Amino acid sequence: MTEQWDRMADVVVIGFGAAGACAAVEAADTGARVLVLDRFAGGGTTAISGGVVYAGGGTRQQRAAGVTDTPQAMVDYLREEVGDTVSTATLRRFCEQSANSIDWLAGLGVPFDASLCPYKTSYPTNRHYLYYSGNEQSYAHRTPPAPRGHRVHARGTSGRLLAARLAAATRDRGVVLFAQTRAERLVTGPDGRITGVECRTLRGAPGWVRFAHRVLHRCSVRPGVYLPALGRVLHRPVAWLERRYSRRLRVGAARGVVLSAGGFVFDRDMLRTHAPEYRGGLRLGTPGDDGSGIRLGVAAGADTAHLDRVSIWRFLAPPAAMLGGLLVDRDGRRVCDESRYGAAVGEAILRSPGARAWLLLDATLRSECRRQLRAQTLWFQRWQARWLLTFGQVTGPTPEAVARRAGVDPERLAVTLAAYRAGGPDPAGKPAYLTRSLAVPPYSLVDVSVRARPAAPAPMLTLGGLRVDEESGQALGADGRPVPGLYAAGRTAVGICSRSYVSGLSLADCVFSGRRAGRSAARRGEGDQG
């Protein structure tokens, strides 16, 4: 059996983002020889993310910032977001291990900071690294809210540093990375166990080929997020180099294979099949998020769930003053509590007539928004907010007049505005400190619809994946029985955030599920039911 493989390892990890790196570290620390395969150079969507890890229950950073939090409060809040996607036991385990997960990452060289953001935002500036990254304050009547968004301490978007420190941790442990290697098929032994991977690799290709592949892929990633058509054009030479110069490679896995190859937001066929209503969103990911990991698992007998769940984001803040506005659909009806996290707002807008929505501001609130722009935004947030407050709005002397200009039902808007101004608890549940009277003309309606607009994109990512055993991370078949030797983690698998998303929950789940899968695969038999 050994002779058929070009390379052997105890554990083979497919995909080298946060989930794959955490799986590799945990497997290596458990005593396994680990080999990682990545189609590109590693990092995945983690490297272009904001680098926010959702954590609570009393982390070191929360305590330093004077924040009181408990695992039970975290469970009570996340149950509202997670629903029944994972069991109560798994959610509790996730929350109880949360503070330790941050310490574990810190031990790998990932820096965090306790500077607490004093205002509501979708992503803090370089002055703040702990913030309310979800809908905690909207559920204050059920459980004490606490800021749980732990942004990696780095300037700009912090994901690149998180990916780099995790990669360094794998190297320190002797983990072998086969970059520019694409997994094509899982190999099954006579007993039904996954025993290895068939790949195509550029290892051994001419140096100029490997260099061009690396550079062209890197140049296509960010344009591909904001301008998908341009990204596809830039990535064609990358795929051509793979077809022309890659060679066959067979890698054996003595103990198990971990699939951690991301989601499928870059696969238009899978999106059309499973989530056709999510159009006009900006695909948050890389060309590696093409569903290949999920397809590998399905071909090996694994089952899927929640493939229809896609998180699409419409951030209203920063600036924080935008949250004082009134969000209405084209019928003039209230869409939702404006202070909710961007994924909840995006989903509510998507379900509105025509996926159209406008944010009503008065002159006082619009001026407040403009004053906050520089202090509360990073560059990419600033140009989007400026565009919305300039070219993305219409104005009028009265709410009815501005409604007619925007194509919103003026009579129904007047009724909605009166209910908003009535006093007492907000009808949609917005915290009292964020409500405004909206009584000073002129008025503006800012178009915050979910549609394809480079100046005001609505990012989205897929949340469903392979079904896994929640104790071990082992992939499950349609009959609920485990697929021997196969594990899944991150967005390739169903996880904590597969029902709904708040900022940092995907990366936190990558750490949680990646560690679980790597540990179980390395032990082979301890938690492996196959």
Short mmCIF file of C-alpha atoms in Angstrom, two decimals:
data_model
loop_
_atom_site.label_atom_id
_atom_site.label_comp_id
_atom_site.label_asym_id
_atom_site.label_seq_id
_atom_site.Cartn_x
_atom_site.Cartn_y
_atom_site.Cartn_z
CA MET A 1 0.00 0.00 0.00
CA THR A 2 2.85 2.39 0.75
CA GLU A 3 4.43 2.05 -2.68
CA GLN A 4 1.50 3.58 -4.54
CA TRP A 5 2.02 6.95 -2.85
CA ASP A 6 4.44 9.64 -3.96
CA ARG A 7 4.40 11.04 -0.44
CA MET A 8 3.09 9.80 2.91
CA ALA A 9 1.93 11.60 6.05
CA ASP A 10 -0.15 10.72 9.07
CA VAL A 11 -2.61 13.58 8.49
CA VAL A 12 -3.20 15.39 5.21
CA VAL A 13 -4.93 18.79 5.39
CA ILE A 14 -6.52 20.21 2.23
CA GLY A 15 -6.69 24.00 2.36
CA PHE A 16 -4.44 26.34 4.32
CA GLY A 17 -6.60 29.14 5.68
CA ALA A 18 -7.32 29.54 9.38
CA ALA A 19 -9.15 26.22 9.72
CA GLY A 20 -6.47 24.27 7.88
CA ALA A 21 -3.63 25.91 9.77
CA CYS A 22 -5.30 25.28 13.15
CA ALA A 23 -5.94 21.65 12.17
CA ALA A 24 -2.29 21.25 11.16
CA VAL A 25 -0.99 22.79 14.39
CA GLU A 26 -3.26 20.65 16.56
CA ALA A 27 -2.45 17.45 14.65
CA ALA A 28 1.28 18.14 14.88
CA ASP A 29 1.02 18.85 18.59
CA THR A 30 -0.79 15.53 18.98
CA GLY A 31 2.24 13.80 17.51
CA ALA A 32 1.27 13.34 13.86
CA ARG A 33 3.33 13.96 10.74
CA VAL A 34 1.29 16.55 8.88
CA LEU A 35 1.25 17.56 5.23
CA VAL A 36 -0.86 20.47 3.98
CA LEU A 37 -2.03 20.88 0.37
CA ASP A 38 -3.08 24.28 -0.96
CA ARG A 39 -3.97 25.23 -4.51
CA PHE A 40 -2.20 28.55 -4.11
CA ALA A 41 0.25 29.75 -1.45
CA GLY A 42 -1.99 29.53 1.62
CA GLY A 43 -3.87 32.11 3.62
CA GLY A 44 -7.17 31.73 1.79
CA THR A 45 -10.00 34.07 2.69
CA THR A 46 -8.49 34.48 6.16
CA ALA A 47 -5.62 36.50 4.69
CA ILE A 48 -7.96 39.07 3.10
CA SER A 49 -10.41 39.17 6.01
CA GLY A 50 -10.70 41.69 8.79
CA GLY A 51 -8.98 39.27 11.16
CA VAL A 52 -11.76 39.40 13.76
CA VAL A 53 -12.22 36.43 16.10
CA TYR A 54 -15.50 36.26 18.02
CA ALA A 55 -14.66 35.35 21.61
CA GLY A 56 -16.04 35.94 25.06
CA GLY A 57 -16.85 34.46 28.42
CA GLY A 58 -14.16 36.55 30.09
CA THR A 59 -11.17 36.76 27.75
CA ARG A 60 -7.97 38.39 28.90
CA GLN A 61 -8.74 41.38 26.66
CA GLN A 62 -12.29 41.77 27.98
CA ARG A 63 -11.07 41.78 31.56
CA ALA A 64 -8.36 44.32 30.77
CA ALA A 65 -10.99 46.58 29.21
CA GLY A 66 -13.22 46.31 32.28
CA VAL A 67 -15.82 44.20 30.44
CA THR A 68 -17.82 41.64 32.41
CA ASP A 69 -18.78 38.54 30.45
CA THR A 70 -19.53 34.89 31.20
CA PRO A 71 -19.73 31.73 29.08
CA GLN A 72 -23.44 31.47 29.96
CA ALA A 73 -24.16 34.99 28.70
CA MET A 74 -22.32 34.13 25.49
CA VAL A 75 -24.35 30.91 25.12
CA ASP A 76 -27.61 32.74 25.70
CA TYR A 77 -26.82 35.32 23.03
CA LEU A 78 -25.39 32.95 20.43
CA ARG A 79 -28.37 30.62 20.77
CA GLU A 80 -30.40 33.45 19.21
CA GLU A 81 -28.00 33.55 16.26
CA VAL A 82 -27.14 29.85 15.92
CA GLY A 83 -30.60 28.35 16.39
CA ASP A 84 -30.49 24.56 16.17
CA THR A 85 -27.66 24.41 13.63
CA VAL A 86 -25.44 22.85 16.29
CA SER A 87 -26.45 21.15 19.51
CA THR A 88 -26.65 22.94 22.83
CA ALA A 89 -23.70 20.87 24.06
CA THR A 90 -21.53 21.96 21.12
CA LEU A 91 -22.48 25.61 21.49
CA ARG A 92 -21.74 25.46 25.20
CA ARG A 93 -18.38 23.82 24.54
CA PHE A 94 -17.56 26.53 21.97
CA CYS A 95 -18.37 29.28 24.47
CA GLU A 96 -16.63 27.66 27.43
CA GLN A 97 -13.46 27.17 25.35
CA SER A 98 -13.64 30.64 23.82
CA ALA A 99 -11.30 32.50 26.16
CA ASN A 100 -8.82 29.63 25.95
CA SER A 101 -8.95 29.79 22.15
CA ILE A 102 -7.83 33.42 22.22
CA ASP A 103 -5.00 32.51 24.59
CA TRP A 104 -4.07 29.57 22.33
CA LEU A 105 -3.84 31.89 19.33
CA ALA A 106 -1.83 34.39 21.36
CA GLY A 107 0.54 31.56 22.26
CA LEU A 108 1.09 31.04 18.53
CA GLY A 109 2.12 34.67 18.16
CA VAL A 110 -1.24 36.17 17.15
CA PRO A 111 -1.49 39.57 18.92
CA PHE A 112 -4.71 40.95 20.41
CA ASP A 113 -5.42 44.20 22.22
CA ALA A 114 -7.87 45.42 24.87
CA SER A 115 -8.62 48.89 23.44
CA LEU A 116 -12.42 49.07 23.49
CA CYS A 117 -14.30 50.86 20.70
CA PRO A 118 -16.72 53.39 22.27
CA TYR A 119 -19.23 53.43 19.39
CA LYS A 120 -21.12 50.90 17.26
CA THR A 121 -19.31 50.02 14.04
CA SER A 122 -18.93 47.25 11.49
CA TYR A 123 -15.15 47.33 11.84
CA PRO A 124 -13.08 49.50 14.16
CA THR A 125 -10.25 51.83 13.18
CA ASN A 126 -6.62 51.25 14.10
CA ARG A 127 -7.26 52.81 17.51
CA HIS A 128 -9.61 50.05 18.69
CA TYR A 129 -9.42 46.24 18.71
CA LEU A 130 -12.30 45.08 20.93
CA TYR A 131 -15.85 45.95 19.92
CA TYR A 132 -19.50 44.91 19.67
CA SER A 133 -19.24 42.90 16.48
CA GLY A 134 -22.73 41.39 16.50
CA ASN A 135 -26.29 42.01 17.68
CA GLU A 136 -25.57 41.69 21.39
CA GLN A 137 -27.18 45.00 22.33
CA SER A 138 -30.36 44.11 20.45
CA TYR A 139 -30.78 41.13 22.78
CA ALA A 140 -29.98 43.01 25.99
CA HIS A 141 -33.48 42.17 27.28
CA ARG A 142 -32.54 38.47 27.23
CA THR A 143 -28.89 38.36 28.23
CA PRO A 144 -26.27 40.90 29.33
CA PRO A 145 -24.47 42.21 26.22
CA ALA A 146 -20.69 42.26 25.96
CA PRO A 147 -18.23 43.25 23.21
CA ARG A 148 -16.78 40.02 21.79
CA GLY A 149 -15.18 41.08 18.52
CA HIS A 150 -11.43 40.54 19.03
CA ARG A 151 -9.61 42.10 16.09
CA VAL A 152 -6.02 40.93 15.55
CA HIS A 153 -3.72 43.80 16.47
CA ALA A 154 -2.49 45.07 13.12
CA ARG A 155 -3.06 48.15 11.00
CA GLY A 156 -5.59 47.97 8.20
CA THR A 157 -7.48 44.73 7.73
CA SER A 158 -5.82 42.32 10.15
CA GLY A 159 -6.41 38.95 8.51
CA ARG A 160 -3.08 38.91 6.71
CA LEU A 161 -1.21 38.94 10.04
CA LEU A 162 -3.43 36.20 11.47
CA ALA A 163 -2.74 34.00 8.44
CA ALA A 164 0.99 34.73 8.60
CA ARG A 165 1.31 33.90 12.30
CA LEU A 166 -0.65 30.66 11.89
CA ALA A 167 1.54 29.67 8.93
CA ALA A 168 4.66 30.38 10.99
CA ALA A 169 3.30 28.18 13.79
CA THR A 170 2.91 25.26 11.37
CA ARG A 171 6.46 25.70 10.10
CA ASP A 172 7.77 25.73 13.66
CA ARG A 173 6.16 22.31 14.15
CA GLY A 174 7.64 20.78 11.04
CA VAL A 175 4.40 20.74 9.08
CA VAL A 176 5.10 20.34 5.36
CA LEU A 177 3.25 22.60 2.93
CA PHE A 178 2.76 21.59 -0.69
CA ALA A 179 1.69 24.90 -2.22
CA GLN A 180 0.39 25.20 -5.79
CA THR A 181 -1.11 21.74 -5.40
CA ARG A 182 -4.76 21.06 -6.17
CA ALA A 183 -6.58 18.10 -4.63
CA GLU A 184 -8.75 16.34 -7.23
CA ARG A 185 -9.96 13.12 -5.64
CA LEU A 186 -9.99 11.36 -2.29
CA VAL A 187 -8.74 7.80 -2.39
CA THR A 188 -10.75 5.13 -0.57
CA GLY A 189 -9.23 1.87 0.69
CA PRO A 190 -10.85 -1.58 0.51
CA ASP A 191 -12.42 -1.07 3.95
CA GLY A 192 -14.05 2.22 2.95
CA ARG A 193 -11.55 4.40 4.80
CA ILE A 194 -10.14 7.52 3.14
CA THR A 195 -6.47 6.69 2.67
CA GLY A 196 -5.10 9.52 0.57
CA VAL A 197 -5.50 12.23 -2.03
CA GLU A 198 -4.90 12.41 -5.76
CA CYS A 199 -3.60 15.84 -6.74
CA ARG A 200 -2.20 17.94 -9.55
CA THR A 201 0.84 19.96 -8.53
CA LEU A 202 3.24 22.55 -9.93
CA ARG A 203 6.01 21.19 -7.75
CA GLY A 204 8.79 20.38 -10.18
CA ALA A 205 7.48 22.80 -12.81
CA PRO A 206 9.89 25.42 -14.20
CA GLY A 207 10.63 28.23 -11.80
CA TRP A 208 9.06 30.86 -14.02
CA VAL A 209 5.81 28.88 -14.05
CA ARG A 210 5.61 28.72 -10.26
CA PHE A 211 6.53 32.40 -9.98
CA ALA A 212 3.96 33.49 -12.57
CA HIS A 213 1.27 31.32 -10.97
CA ARG A 214 1.93 32.85 -7.54
CA VAL A 215 2.08 36.47 -8.75
CA LEU A 216 -0.89 36.27 -11.12
CA HIS A 217 -3.07 34.67 -8.46
CA ARG A 218 -2.09 37.30 -5.91
CA CYS A 219 -2.86 40.09 -8.40
CA SER A 220 -6.30 38.66 -9.15
CA VAL A 221 -7.58 38.21 -5.60
CA ARG A 222 -8.58 41.70 -4.48
CA PRO A 223 -9.76 42.91 -7.92
CA GLY A 224 -11.76 39.69 -8.06
CA VAL A 225 -13.60 40.65 -4.89
CA TYR A 226 -14.62 44.16 -5.98
CA LEU A 227 -14.73 43.62 -9.77
CA PRO A 228 -15.64 39.96 -10.37
CA ALA A 229 -15.44 40.14 -14.17
CA LEU A 230 -11.92 41.59 -13.98
CA GLY A 231 -10.96 38.96 -11.41
CA ARG A 232 -12.07 36.17 -13.74
CA VAL A 233 -10.01 37.61 -16.59
CA LEU A 234 -6.93 37.98 -14.40
CA HIS A 235 -7.28 34.44 -13.10
CA ARG A 236 -7.53 32.71 -16.48
CA PRO A 237 -3.73 32.54 -16.93
CA VAL A 238 -3.47 30.94 -13.46
CA ALA A 239 -5.83 28.12 -14.46
CA TRP A 240 -4.01 27.74 -17.79
CA LEU A 241 -0.66 27.33 -16.06
CA GLU A 242 -2.18 24.63 -13.84
CA ARG A 243 -3.58 22.73 -16.83
CA ARG A 244 -0.40 23.04 -18.87
CA TYR A 245 2.33 22.40 -16.32
CA SER A 246 0.90 20.49 -13.36
CA ARG A 247 1.73 16.85 -12.82
CA ARG A 248 -0.01 14.04 -11.02
CA LEU A 249 0.79 13.50 -7.33
CA ARG A 250 -0.60 10.91 -4.92
CA VAL A 251 -0.37 11.63 -1.20
CA GLY A 252 -1.16 8.94 1.36
CA ALA A 253 -2.76 9.69 4.74
CA ALA A 254 -2.12 7.01 7.36
CA ARG A 255 -4.57 8.45 9.89
CA GLY A 256 -6.92 10.85 8.16
CA VAL A 257 -7.67 13.68 5.73
CA VAL A 258 -9.03 17.07 6.84
CA LEU A 259 -11.01 19.11 4.31
CA SER A 260 -10.67 22.83 5.05
CA ALA A 261 -10.83 24.35 1.57
CA GLY A 262 -13.32 27.15 2.23
CA GLY A 263 -16.84 27.66 0.94
CA PHE A 264 -18.34 27.98 -2.54
CA VAL A 265 -19.03 31.67 -3.02
CA PHE A 266 -16.84 31.63 -6.17
CA ASP A 267 -18.76 28.77 -7.78
CA ARG A 268 -21.63 30.28 -9.75
CA ASP A 269 -23.21 26.90 -10.49
CA MET A 270 -23.40 25.93 -6.83
CA LEU A 271 -24.79 29.34 -5.90
CA ARG A 272 -27.37 29.11 -8.68
CA THR A 273 -28.38 25.63 -7.51
CA HIS A 274 -28.48 26.15 -3.75
CA ALA A 275 -28.95 29.89 -3.17
CA PRO A 276 -30.30 31.49 -6.36
CA GLU A 277 -31.79 34.51 -4.58
CA TYR A 278 -28.36 35.78 -3.55
CA ARG A 279 -27.55 37.90 -6.57
CA GLY A 280 -25.88 41.26 -6.60
CA GLY A 281 -23.67 40.45 -3.64
CA LEU A 282 -19.93 40.96 -3.57
CA ARG A 283 -18.22 37.56 -3.27
CA LEU A 284 -16.05 37.66 -0.18
CA GLY A 285 -13.35 35.09 -0.73
CA THR A 286 -10.72 33.93 -3.19
CA PRO A 287 -10.88 31.67 -6.27
CA GLY A 288 -10.13 28.84 -3.86
CA ASP A 289 -13.66 29.24 -2.43
CA ASP A 290 -15.02 27.28 -5.38
CA GLY A 291 -16.73 24.47 -3.47
CA SER A 292 -13.99 21.98 -4.33
CA GLY A 293 -13.60 20.81 -0.74
CA ILE A 294 -17.33 20.20 -0.42
CA ARG A 295 -17.41 18.32 -3.73
CA LEU A 296 -14.46 16.15 -2.66
CA GLY A 297 -16.35 15.19 0.48
CA VAL A 298 -19.60 14.48 -1.36
CA ALA A 299 -17.78 12.27 -3.89
CA ALA A 300 -16.36 10.29 -0.95
CA GLY A 301 -19.82 9.73 0.55
CA ALA A 302 -20.27 12.73 2.85
CA ASP A 303 -23.57 14.57 3.16
CA THR A 304 -24.21 18.32 3.13
CA ALA A 305 -26.50 20.71 4.97
CA HIS A 306 -27.41 24.42 4.95
CA LEU A 307 -26.02 25.03 1.46
CA ASP A 308 -28.86 27.51 1.01
CA ARG A 309 -27.47 29.68 3.81
CA VAL A 310 -25.51 32.66 2.52
CA SER A 311 -24.64 35.68 4.61
CA ILE A 312 -25.02 38.96 2.70
CA TRP A 313 -24.02 42.19 4.41
CA ARG A 314 -25.34 45.72 4.25
CA PHE A 315 -23.43 47.80 6.75
CA LEU A 316 -25.04 51.09 7.72
CA ALA A 317 -22.18 52.16 10.01
CA PRO A 318 -19.64 53.62 10.28
CA PRO A 319 -20.26 56.45 10.79
CA ALA A 320 -22.23 55.50 13.89
CA ALA A 321 -24.75 58.31 13.42
CA MET A 322 -26.17 56.42 10.42
CA LEU A 323 -27.75 54.02 12.91
CA GLY A 324 -30.08 56.80 14.06
CA GLY A 325 -31.79 56.76 10.67
CA LEU A 326 -34.98 54.97 9.67
CA LEU A 327 -34.60 52.00 7.29
CA VAL A 328 -37.60 51.55 4.99
CA ASP A 329 -38.51 49.52 1.91
CA ARG A 330 -40.12 50.84 -1.27
CA ASP A 331 -43.55 50.49 0.37
CA GLY A 332 -42.42 52.84 3.15
CA ARG A 333 -42.44 50.10 5.78
CA ARG A 334 -39.75 49.63 8.42
CA VAL A 335 -37.23 46.97 7.40
CA CYS A 336 -35.59 46.18 10.74
CA ASP A 337 -33.71 47.59 13.73
CA GLU A 338 -31.02 49.69 12.06
CA SER A 339 -28.44 48.88 14.74
CA ARG A 340 -28.38 45.18 13.87
CA TYR A 341 -25.19 43.67 12.45
CA GLY A 342 -24.77 44.08 8.70
CA ALA A 343 -25.62 40.44 7.96
CA ALA A 344 -29.01 40.76 9.69
CA VAL A 345 -29.68 44.06 7.91
CA GLY A 346 -28.60 42.60 4.56
CA GLU A 347 -30.86 39.58 4.99
CA ALA A 348 -33.82 41.80 5.92
CA ILE A 349 -33.26 44.00 2.87
CA LEU A 350 -32.90 40.96 0.61
CA ARG A 351 -36.33 39.78 1.81
CA SER A 352 -37.87 43.22 1.17
CA PRO A 353 -39.76 43.97 -2.07
CA GLY A 354 -37.22 44.09 -4.88
CA ALA A 355 -34.36 43.89 -2.34
CA ARG A 356 -34.62 47.68 -2.20
CA ALA A 357 -34.21 49.82 0.93
CA TRP A 358 -33.49 53.43 1.89
CA LEU A 359 -32.21 55.03 5.08
CA LEU A 360 -34.07 58.21 6.07
CA LEU A 361 -31.89 60.94 7.61
CA ASP A 362 -32.67 64.50 8.56
CA ALA A 363 -30.29 67.47 8.26
CA THR A 364 -29.00 67.14 11.83
CA LEU A 365 -28.22 63.46 11.50
CA ARG A 366 -26.62 63.87 8.07
CA SER A 367 -24.31 66.57 9.47
CA GLU A 368 -23.40 64.31 12.37
CA CYS A 369 -22.55 61.53 9.93
CA ARG A 370 -20.21 63.80 7.99
CA ARG A 371 -18.46 64.99 11.15
CA GLN A 372 -17.78 61.38 12.20
CA LEU A 373 -16.42 60.20 8.86
CA ARG A 374 -12.71 60.75 9.35
CA ALA A 375 -12.49 59.66 12.98
CA GLN A 376 -14.59 56.49 12.69
CA THR A 377 -13.60 54.99 9.33
CA LEU A 378 -10.75 53.25 7.60
CA TRP A 379 -10.15 54.19 3.97
CA PHE A 380 -12.40 51.54 2.42
CA GLN A 381 -15.27 52.44 4.76
CA ARG A 382 -14.72 56.16 4.17
CA TRP A 383 -15.12 56.14 0.41
CA GLN A 384 -18.22 53.97 0.61
CA ALA A 385 -19.83 56.25 3.22
CA ARG A 386 -18.92 59.38 1.25
CA TRP A 387 -20.45 57.89 -1.90
CA LEU A 388 -23.68 56.97 -0.10
CA LEU A 389 -23.96 60.42 1.50
CA THR A 390 -23.28 62.18 -1.80
CA PHE A 391 -24.28 60.27 -4.91
CA GLY A 392 -26.31 57.54 -3.25
CA GLN A 393 -29.03 59.76 -1.83
CA VAL A 394 -31.91 62.00 -2.82
CA THR A 395 -33.11 64.98 -0.77
CA GLY A 396 -36.36 66.85 -0.23
CA PRO A 397 -37.91 69.46 2.05
CA THR A 398 -40.32 66.98 3.68
CA PRO A 399 -40.37 63.22 4.24
CA GLU A 400 -43.21 62.92 1.71
CA ALA A 401 -41.32 64.91 -0.92
CA VAL A 402 -38.10 62.93 -0.58
CA ALA A 403 -40.10 59.69 -0.65
CA ARG A 404 -41.67 60.63 -3.99
CA ARG A 405 -38.21 61.41 -5.41
CA ALA A 406 -36.84 58.03 -4.29
CA GLY A 407 -39.85 56.02 -5.43
CA VAL A 408 -40.93 55.17 -1.88
CA ASP A 409 -44.61 55.19 -0.86
CA PRO A 410 -44.93 58.65 0.81
CA GLU A 411 -48.11 57.96 2.76
CA ARG A 412 -46.85 54.75 4.30
CA LEU A 413 -43.48 56.38 5.08
CA ALA A 414 -45.32 59.09 7.03
CA VAL A 415 -47.08 56.42 9.11
CA THR A 416 -43.80 54.57 9.73
CA LEU A 417 -42.01 57.78 10.72
CA ALA A 418 -44.81 58.73 13.13
CA ALA A 419 -44.51 55.35 14.86
CA TYR A 420 -40.73 55.84 15.08
CA ARG A 421 -41.18 59.28 16.66
CA ALA A 422 -43.95 58.22 19.05
CA GLY A 423 -41.67 57.76 22.06
CA GLY A 424 -41.31 54.76 24.28
CA PRO A 425 -39.53 51.57 23.20
CA ASP A 426 -38.67 51.48 19.51
CA PRO A 427 -41.13 49.26 17.57
CA ALA A 428 -38.25 47.38 15.92
CA GLY A 429 -36.23 47.05 19.13
CA LYS A 430 -33.45 49.57 18.46
CA PRO A 431 -31.63 50.65 21.64
CA ALA A 432 -32.95 53.97 22.93
CA TYR A 433 -29.58 55.74 22.79
CA LEU A 434 -29.52 55.29 19.01
CA THR A 435 -32.97 56.67 18.20
CA ARG A 436 -33.35 60.18 16.75
CA SER A 437 -36.35 62.44 16.21
CA LEU A 438 -35.65 63.01 12.48
CA ALA A 439 -37.45 66.36 12.57
CA VAL A 440 -35.04 68.85 10.94
CA PRO A 441 -35.39 69.43 7.16
CA PRO A 442 -34.16 68.87 4.54
CA TYR A 443 -34.49 65.09 4.51
CA SER A 444 -32.45 62.48 2.69
CA LEU A 445 -33.16 58.92 1.61
CA VAL A 446 -29.90 57.02 1.19
CA ASP A 447 -30.14 54.05 -1.17
CA VAL A 448 -28.80 51.03 0.74
CA SER A 449 -30.35 48.37 -1.49
CA VAL A 450 -28.66 45.02 -1.99
CA ARG A 451 -27.46 45.11 -5.58
CA ALA A 452 -24.25 45.09 -7.59
CA ARG A 453 -22.59 48.48 -7.01
CA PRO A 454 -18.78 48.73 -6.78
CA ALA A 455 -19.10 51.93 -4.75
CA ALA A 456 -21.44 50.37 -2.19
CA PRO A 457 -20.97 46.61 -2.32
CA ALA A 458 -22.88 44.05 -0.28
CA PRO A 459 -20.30 41.38 0.66
CA MET A 460 -21.46 37.78 0.98
CA LEU A 461 -20.06 34.38 1.94
CA THR A 462 -21.50 30.88 2.05
CA LEU A 463 -22.22 29.24 5.41
CA GLY A 464 -23.22 25.63 4.69
CA GLY A 465 -21.02 22.63 3.99
CA LEU A 466 -20.40 19.02 4.89
CA ARG A 467 -22.22 17.55 7.87
CA VAL A 468 -19.83 16.54 10.63
CA ASP A 469 -19.91 14.74 13.94
CA GLU A 470 -19.86 17.55 16.48
CA GLU A 471 -17.57 15.72 18.88
CA SER A 472 -14.83 14.84 16.39
CA GLY A 473 -15.36 16.84 13.19
CA GLN A 474 -15.62 13.58 11.24
CA ALA A 475 -17.65 13.86 8.03
CA LEU A 476 -21.05 12.14 8.06
CA GLY A 477 -22.87 10.36 5.27
CA ALA A 478 -26.53 10.74 4.36
CA ASP A 479 -27.38 7.89 6.74
CA GLY A 480 -25.69 9.70 9.61
CA ARG A 481 -22.81 7.25 9.73
CA PRO A 482 -19.25 8.62 9.66
CA VAL A 483 -17.01 8.49 6.61
CA PRO A 484 -13.90 6.71 7.98
CA GLY A 485 -10.75 8.79 7.87
CA LEU A 486 -12.44 11.98 6.64
CA TYR A 487 -12.83 15.21 8.62
CA ALA A 488 -13.97 18.71 7.71
CA ALA A 489 -13.58 22.18 9.21
CA GLY A 490 -14.14 25.86 8.55
CA ARG A 491 -16.52 26.86 5.79
CA THR A 492 -16.18 23.46 4.14
CA ALA A 493 -18.22 22.10 7.06
CA VAL A 494 -21.43 22.91 8.87
CA GLY A 495 -20.45 24.87 11.95
CA ILE A 496 -21.35 27.43 14.57
CA CYS A 497 -22.13 30.17 12.03
CA SER A 498 -24.00 28.08 9.44
CA ARG A 499 -27.37 29.66 10.29
CA SER A 500 -26.38 33.28 10.69
CA TYR A 501 -23.19 35.28 10.85
CA VAL A 502 -21.81 38.05 13.02
CA SER A 503 -18.36 39.49 12.59
CA GLY A 504 -15.63 37.16 13.81
CA LEU A 505 -17.85 34.10 14.17
CA SER A 506 -16.52 32.38 11.06
CA LEU A 507 -12.87 32.76 12.09
CA ALA A 508 -13.74 31.66 15.62
CA ASP A 509 -15.44 28.60 14.17
CA CYS A 510 -12.41 27.94 11.95
CA VAL A 511 -10.23 27.83 15.06
CA PHE A 512 -12.72 25.69 16.99
CA SER A 513 -13.52 23.23 14.20
CA GLY A 514 -9.99 23.17 12.80
CA ARG A 515 -8.47 22.24 16.15
CA ARG A 516 -11.17 19.60 16.67
CA ALA A 517 -10.64 17.98 13.27
CA GLY A 518 -6.85 18.06 13.48
CA ARG A 519 -6.82 16.53 16.94
CA SER A 520 -9.29 13.79 16.00
CA ALA A 521 -7.56 12.92 12.75
CA ALA A 522 -4.18 12.66 14.48
CA ARG A 523 -5.56 10.33 17.13
CA ARG A 524 -7.33 8.11 14.58
CA GLY A 525 -9.75 6.09 16.59
CA GLU A 526 -10.21 8.47 19.49
CA GLY A 527 -13.44 10.00 18.28
CA ASP A 528 -13.13 8.37 14.82
CA GLN A 529 -16.19 6.20 14.48
CA GLY A 530 -15.23 4.62 11.17
#
